Coordinates of C-alpha atoms in Angstrom, one line a residue:
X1 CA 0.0 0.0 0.0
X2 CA 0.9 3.9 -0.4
X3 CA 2.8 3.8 3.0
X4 CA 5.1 1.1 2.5
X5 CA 5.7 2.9 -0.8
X6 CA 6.6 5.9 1.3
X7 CA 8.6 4.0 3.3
X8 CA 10.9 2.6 0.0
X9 CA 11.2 6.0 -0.9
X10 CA 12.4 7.1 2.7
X11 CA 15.0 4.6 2.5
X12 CA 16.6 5.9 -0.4
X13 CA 17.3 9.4 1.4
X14 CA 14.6 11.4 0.2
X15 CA 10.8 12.2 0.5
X16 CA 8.0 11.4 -1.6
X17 CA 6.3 14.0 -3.6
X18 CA 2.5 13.4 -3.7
X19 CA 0.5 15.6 -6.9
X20 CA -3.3 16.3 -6.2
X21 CA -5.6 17.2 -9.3
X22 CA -8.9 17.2 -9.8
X23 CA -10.9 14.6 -12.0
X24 CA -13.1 17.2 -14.6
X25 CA -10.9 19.9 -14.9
X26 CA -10.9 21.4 -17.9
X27 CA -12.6 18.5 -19.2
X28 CA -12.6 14.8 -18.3
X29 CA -10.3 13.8 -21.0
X30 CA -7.5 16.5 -20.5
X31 CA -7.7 16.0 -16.7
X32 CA -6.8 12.2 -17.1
X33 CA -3.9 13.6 -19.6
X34 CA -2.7 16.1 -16.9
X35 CA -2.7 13.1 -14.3
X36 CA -0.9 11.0 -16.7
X37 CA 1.8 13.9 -17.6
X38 CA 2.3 14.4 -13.3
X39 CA 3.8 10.9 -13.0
X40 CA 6.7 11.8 -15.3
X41 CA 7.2 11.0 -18.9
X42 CA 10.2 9.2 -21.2
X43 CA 13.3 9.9 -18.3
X44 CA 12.0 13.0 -16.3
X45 CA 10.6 12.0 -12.8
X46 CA 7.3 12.9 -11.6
X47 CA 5.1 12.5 -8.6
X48 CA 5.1 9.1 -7.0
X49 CA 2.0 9.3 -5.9
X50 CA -1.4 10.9 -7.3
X51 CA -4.0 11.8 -5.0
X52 CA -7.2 12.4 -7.7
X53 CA -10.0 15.1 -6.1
X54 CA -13.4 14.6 -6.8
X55 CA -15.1 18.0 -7.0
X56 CA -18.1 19.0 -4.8
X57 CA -20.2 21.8 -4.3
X58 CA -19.3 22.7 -1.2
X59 CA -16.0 22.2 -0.2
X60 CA -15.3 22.9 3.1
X61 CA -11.2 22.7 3.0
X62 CA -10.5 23.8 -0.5
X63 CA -8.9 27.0 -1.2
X64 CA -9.3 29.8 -3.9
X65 CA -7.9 28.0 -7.0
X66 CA -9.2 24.4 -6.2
X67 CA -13.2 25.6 -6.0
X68 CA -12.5 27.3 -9.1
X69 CA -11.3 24.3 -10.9
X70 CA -14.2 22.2 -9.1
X71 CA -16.8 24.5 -10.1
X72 CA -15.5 24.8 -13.7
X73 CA -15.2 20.7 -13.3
X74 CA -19.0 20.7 -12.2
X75 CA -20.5 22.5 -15.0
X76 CA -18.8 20.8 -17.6
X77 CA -20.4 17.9 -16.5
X78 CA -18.1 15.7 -14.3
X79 CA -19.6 12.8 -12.2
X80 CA -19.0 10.5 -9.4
X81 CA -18.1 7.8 -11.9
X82 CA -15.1 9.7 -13.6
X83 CA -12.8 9.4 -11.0
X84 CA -12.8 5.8 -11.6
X85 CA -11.4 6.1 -14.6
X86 CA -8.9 8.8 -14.0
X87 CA -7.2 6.1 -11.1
X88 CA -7.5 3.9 -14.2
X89 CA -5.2 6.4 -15.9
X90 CA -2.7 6.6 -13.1
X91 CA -2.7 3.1 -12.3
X92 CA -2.1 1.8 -16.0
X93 CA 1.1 4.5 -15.6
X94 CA 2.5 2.5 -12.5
X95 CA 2.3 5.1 -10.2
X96 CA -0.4 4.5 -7.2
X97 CA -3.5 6.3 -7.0
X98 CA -5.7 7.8 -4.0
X99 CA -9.1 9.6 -4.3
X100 CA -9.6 12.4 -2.1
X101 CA -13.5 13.1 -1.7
X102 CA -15.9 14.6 0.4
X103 CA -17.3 11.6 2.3
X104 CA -21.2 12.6 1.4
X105 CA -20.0 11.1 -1.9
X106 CA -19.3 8.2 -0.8
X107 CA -22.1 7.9 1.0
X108 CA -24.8 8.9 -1.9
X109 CA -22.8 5.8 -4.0
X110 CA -22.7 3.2 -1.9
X111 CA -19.0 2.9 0.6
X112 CA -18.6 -0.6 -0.3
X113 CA -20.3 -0.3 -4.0
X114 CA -17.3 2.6 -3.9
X115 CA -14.3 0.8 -2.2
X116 CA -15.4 -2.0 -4.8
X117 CA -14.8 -0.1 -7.5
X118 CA -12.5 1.7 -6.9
X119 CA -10.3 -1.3 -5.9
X120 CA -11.2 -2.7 -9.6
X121 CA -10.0 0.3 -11.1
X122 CA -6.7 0.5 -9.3
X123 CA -6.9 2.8 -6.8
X124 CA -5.0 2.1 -3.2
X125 CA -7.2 4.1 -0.7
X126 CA -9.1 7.5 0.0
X127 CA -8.5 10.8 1.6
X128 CA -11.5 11.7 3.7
X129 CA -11.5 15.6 4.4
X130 CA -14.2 15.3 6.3
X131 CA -14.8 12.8 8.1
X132 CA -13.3 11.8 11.3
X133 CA -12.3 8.0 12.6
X134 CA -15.4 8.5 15.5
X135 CA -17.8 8.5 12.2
X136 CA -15.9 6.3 10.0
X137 CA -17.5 2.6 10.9
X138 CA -18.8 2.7 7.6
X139 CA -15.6 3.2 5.6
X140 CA -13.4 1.0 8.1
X141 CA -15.6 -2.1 7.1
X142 CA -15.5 -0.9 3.4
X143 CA -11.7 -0.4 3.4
X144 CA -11.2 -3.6 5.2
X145 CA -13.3 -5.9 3.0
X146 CA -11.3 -4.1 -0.5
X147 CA -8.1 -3.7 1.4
X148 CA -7.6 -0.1 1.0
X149 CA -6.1 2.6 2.7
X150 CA -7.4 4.9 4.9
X151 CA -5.9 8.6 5.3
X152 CA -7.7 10.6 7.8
X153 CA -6.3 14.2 8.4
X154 CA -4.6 16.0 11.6
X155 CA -3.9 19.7 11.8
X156 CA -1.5 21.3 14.1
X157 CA -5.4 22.4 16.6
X158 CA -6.1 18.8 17.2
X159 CA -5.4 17.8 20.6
X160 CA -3.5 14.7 21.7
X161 CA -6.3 12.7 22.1
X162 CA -7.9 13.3 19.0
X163 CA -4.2 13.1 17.3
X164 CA -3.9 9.3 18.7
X165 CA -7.2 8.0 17.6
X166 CA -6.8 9.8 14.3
X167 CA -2.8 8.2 13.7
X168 CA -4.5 5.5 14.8
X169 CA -6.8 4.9 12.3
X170 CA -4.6 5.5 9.3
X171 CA -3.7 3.3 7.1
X172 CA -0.7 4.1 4.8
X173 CA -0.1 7.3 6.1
X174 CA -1.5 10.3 7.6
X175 CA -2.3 13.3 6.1
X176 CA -0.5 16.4 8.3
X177 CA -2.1 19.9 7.4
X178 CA 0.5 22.6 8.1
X179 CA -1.7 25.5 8.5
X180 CA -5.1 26.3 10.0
X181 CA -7.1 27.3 7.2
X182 CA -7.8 25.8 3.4
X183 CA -5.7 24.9 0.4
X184 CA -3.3 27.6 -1.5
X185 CA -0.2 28.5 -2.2
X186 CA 2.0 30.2 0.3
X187 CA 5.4 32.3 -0.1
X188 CA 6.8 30.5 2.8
X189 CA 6.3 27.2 4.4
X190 CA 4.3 26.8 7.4
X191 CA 6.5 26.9 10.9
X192 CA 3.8 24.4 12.5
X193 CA 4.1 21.7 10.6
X194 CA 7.5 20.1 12.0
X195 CA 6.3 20.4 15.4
X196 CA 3.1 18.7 14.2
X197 CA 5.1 15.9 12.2
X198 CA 7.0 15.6 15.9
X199 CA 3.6 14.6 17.9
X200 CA 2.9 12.1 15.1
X201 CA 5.9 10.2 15.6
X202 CA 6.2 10.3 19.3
X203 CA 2.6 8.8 19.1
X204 CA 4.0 6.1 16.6
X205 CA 7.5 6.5 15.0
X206 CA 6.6 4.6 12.5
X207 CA 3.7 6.4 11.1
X208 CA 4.3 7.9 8.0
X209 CA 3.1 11.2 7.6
X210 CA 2.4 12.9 4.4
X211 CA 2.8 17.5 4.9
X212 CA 0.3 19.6 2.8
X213 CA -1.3 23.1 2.5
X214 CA 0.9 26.0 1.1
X215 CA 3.6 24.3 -1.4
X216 CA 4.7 26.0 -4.4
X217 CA 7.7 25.5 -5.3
X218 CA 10.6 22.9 -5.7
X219 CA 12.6 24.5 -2.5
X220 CA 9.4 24.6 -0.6
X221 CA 9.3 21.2 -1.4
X222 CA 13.0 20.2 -0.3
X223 CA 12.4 22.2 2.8
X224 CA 8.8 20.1 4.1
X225 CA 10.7 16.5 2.5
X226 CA 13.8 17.5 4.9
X227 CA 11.2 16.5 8.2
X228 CA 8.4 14.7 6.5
X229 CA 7.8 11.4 4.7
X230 CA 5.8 13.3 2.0
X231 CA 5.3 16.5 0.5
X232 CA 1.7 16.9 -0.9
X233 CA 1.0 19.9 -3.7
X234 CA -2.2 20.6 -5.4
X235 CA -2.9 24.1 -6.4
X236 CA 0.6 24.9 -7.3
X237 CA 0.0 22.3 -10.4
X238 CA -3.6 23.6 -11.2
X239 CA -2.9 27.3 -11.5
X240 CA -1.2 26.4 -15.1
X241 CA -3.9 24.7 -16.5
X242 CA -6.0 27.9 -15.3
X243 CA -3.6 29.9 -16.8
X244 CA -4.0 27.6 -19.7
X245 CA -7.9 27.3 -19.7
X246 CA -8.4 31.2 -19.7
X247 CA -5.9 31.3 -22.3
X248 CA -8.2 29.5 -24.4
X249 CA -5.8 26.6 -24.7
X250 CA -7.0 24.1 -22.0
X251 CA -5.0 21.3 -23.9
X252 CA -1.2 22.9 -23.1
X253 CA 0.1 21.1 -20.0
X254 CA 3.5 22.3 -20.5
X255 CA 3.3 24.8 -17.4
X256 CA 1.9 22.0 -15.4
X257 CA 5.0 19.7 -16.6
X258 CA 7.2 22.6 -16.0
X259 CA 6.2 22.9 -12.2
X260 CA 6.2 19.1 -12.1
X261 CA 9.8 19.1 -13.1
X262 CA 10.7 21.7 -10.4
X263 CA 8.9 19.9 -7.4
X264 CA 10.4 16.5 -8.3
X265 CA 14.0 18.1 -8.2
X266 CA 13.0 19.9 -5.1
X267 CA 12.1 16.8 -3.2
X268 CA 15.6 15.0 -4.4
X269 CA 17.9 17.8 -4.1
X270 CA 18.0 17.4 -0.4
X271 CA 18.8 15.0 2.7
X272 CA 15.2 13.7 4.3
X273 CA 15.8 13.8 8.0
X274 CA 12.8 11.2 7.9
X275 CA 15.5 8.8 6.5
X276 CA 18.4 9.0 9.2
X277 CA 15.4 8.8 11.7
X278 CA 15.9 12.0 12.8
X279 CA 13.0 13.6 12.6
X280 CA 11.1 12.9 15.6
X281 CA 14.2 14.4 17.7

């Protein structure tokens, strides 16, 4: 599964660099494309792992450029059923696939009619935004029977109680918000979220913890992979293809594989602290 992927990649001194897009955006087609250019093509490297967003109407921890890309998404037509075939996409590339989605979703489809499928199609596990392990029977039978994993999220507020249950119930890895607020880019990193990778592993040094929220740019990236397992970016990679889209040229990934190209260097330009087992100190 994804964290025993993580854990390869730890061990060969660097971190993982996790890509988020969403499924729809500009259109069905190109977004599988785009997801297909983000885990690297001929020699260059790219992501190594692809978390696909489902768009919804009202995202409660997306930022600025994500709702505009899911709102664009949702008019054009995108459904439940596409992100099926976009972990398709992925998967048929080698490079594992997540899902994250709002867990109403889920719920509307069926969770094991969903964790079925989605195990069909290739997928390894979801990202649930918004839902916690208290409400989560549901998904914890689903994820068992399919043999999925399950990535719930922690943000530097949560207190220690609700950080054990919540490490706790992960499986593959744990999704560590840096900052108290929604998705975005940021000029600098966030100063919270080493201290909040350091909780996780004094809980359980051998959780591995995935850091996103405010990457956008290769050093960024370097600088999260130096105390985390992963680095996960999503609206750095979509403003091209808005830029792109309002240009009238929705087809042109070459910004996105442009800032692909940086973030993969970023993440293996530098020592991961994560690998001496230094980063809990």
């Amino acid at each position: 599964m994804t964290g025993r992927r993580f854990a390869e990649i730890r061990a060969q001194g660097r971190g993982a660099l996790v890509g988020y897009l969403p499924v729809g955006y500009p259109d069905v087609p190109i977004s599988l494309a785009a997801m297909r250019a983000l885990t690297g093509e001929g020699d260059a490297p790219g992501v190594d792992l692809v978390e696909i967003g489902m768009p919804y109407s009202d995202p409660v921890m997306d930022g600025a450029t994500i709702q505009k890309a899911g709102t664009r998404a949702l008019q054009r037509g995108v459904r439940t059923a596409d992100v099926f075939a976009a972990v398709g996409a992925v998967a048929a590339t080698g490079t594992p696939a997540v899902v994250m989605i709002y867990w109403n979703l889920v719920e509307r489809y069926g969770a094991d009619a969903f964790a079925r499928d989605l195990k069909n199609a290739g997928g390894a596990g979801l990202i649930t935004p918004d839902l916690t392990p208290d409400e989560a029977q549901e998904w914890f039978e689903a994820s068992d029977a399919h043999g999925l994993d399950r990535i719930f999220l922690v943000s530097p507020s949560s207190t220690d109680d609700r950080l054990a249950r919540t490490v706790s119930s992960c499986r593959g890895w744990v999704y560590a918000t840096s900052l108290m607020g929604v998705t975005g880019t940021r000029t600098q990193t966030s100063s919270l979220a080493p201290a909040l990778v350091r909780r996780i592993r004094t809980l359980d040094p051998e959780a591995m913890v995935g850091v996103g929220l405010g990457v956008s740019n290769g050093a960024q990236a370097r600088e999260v992979a130096e105390f985390a397992d992963a680095v996960i970016v999503g609206s750095a990679l979509l403003n091209p293809l808005l830029t792109a889209d309002d240009a009238g040229r929705p087809e042109d990934l070459s910004g996105l594989r442009t800032v692909v190209a940086d973030l993969a260097a970023g993440v293996r330009s530098g020592t991961s602290l994560a690998s001496q087992g230094l980063s809990g100190s």
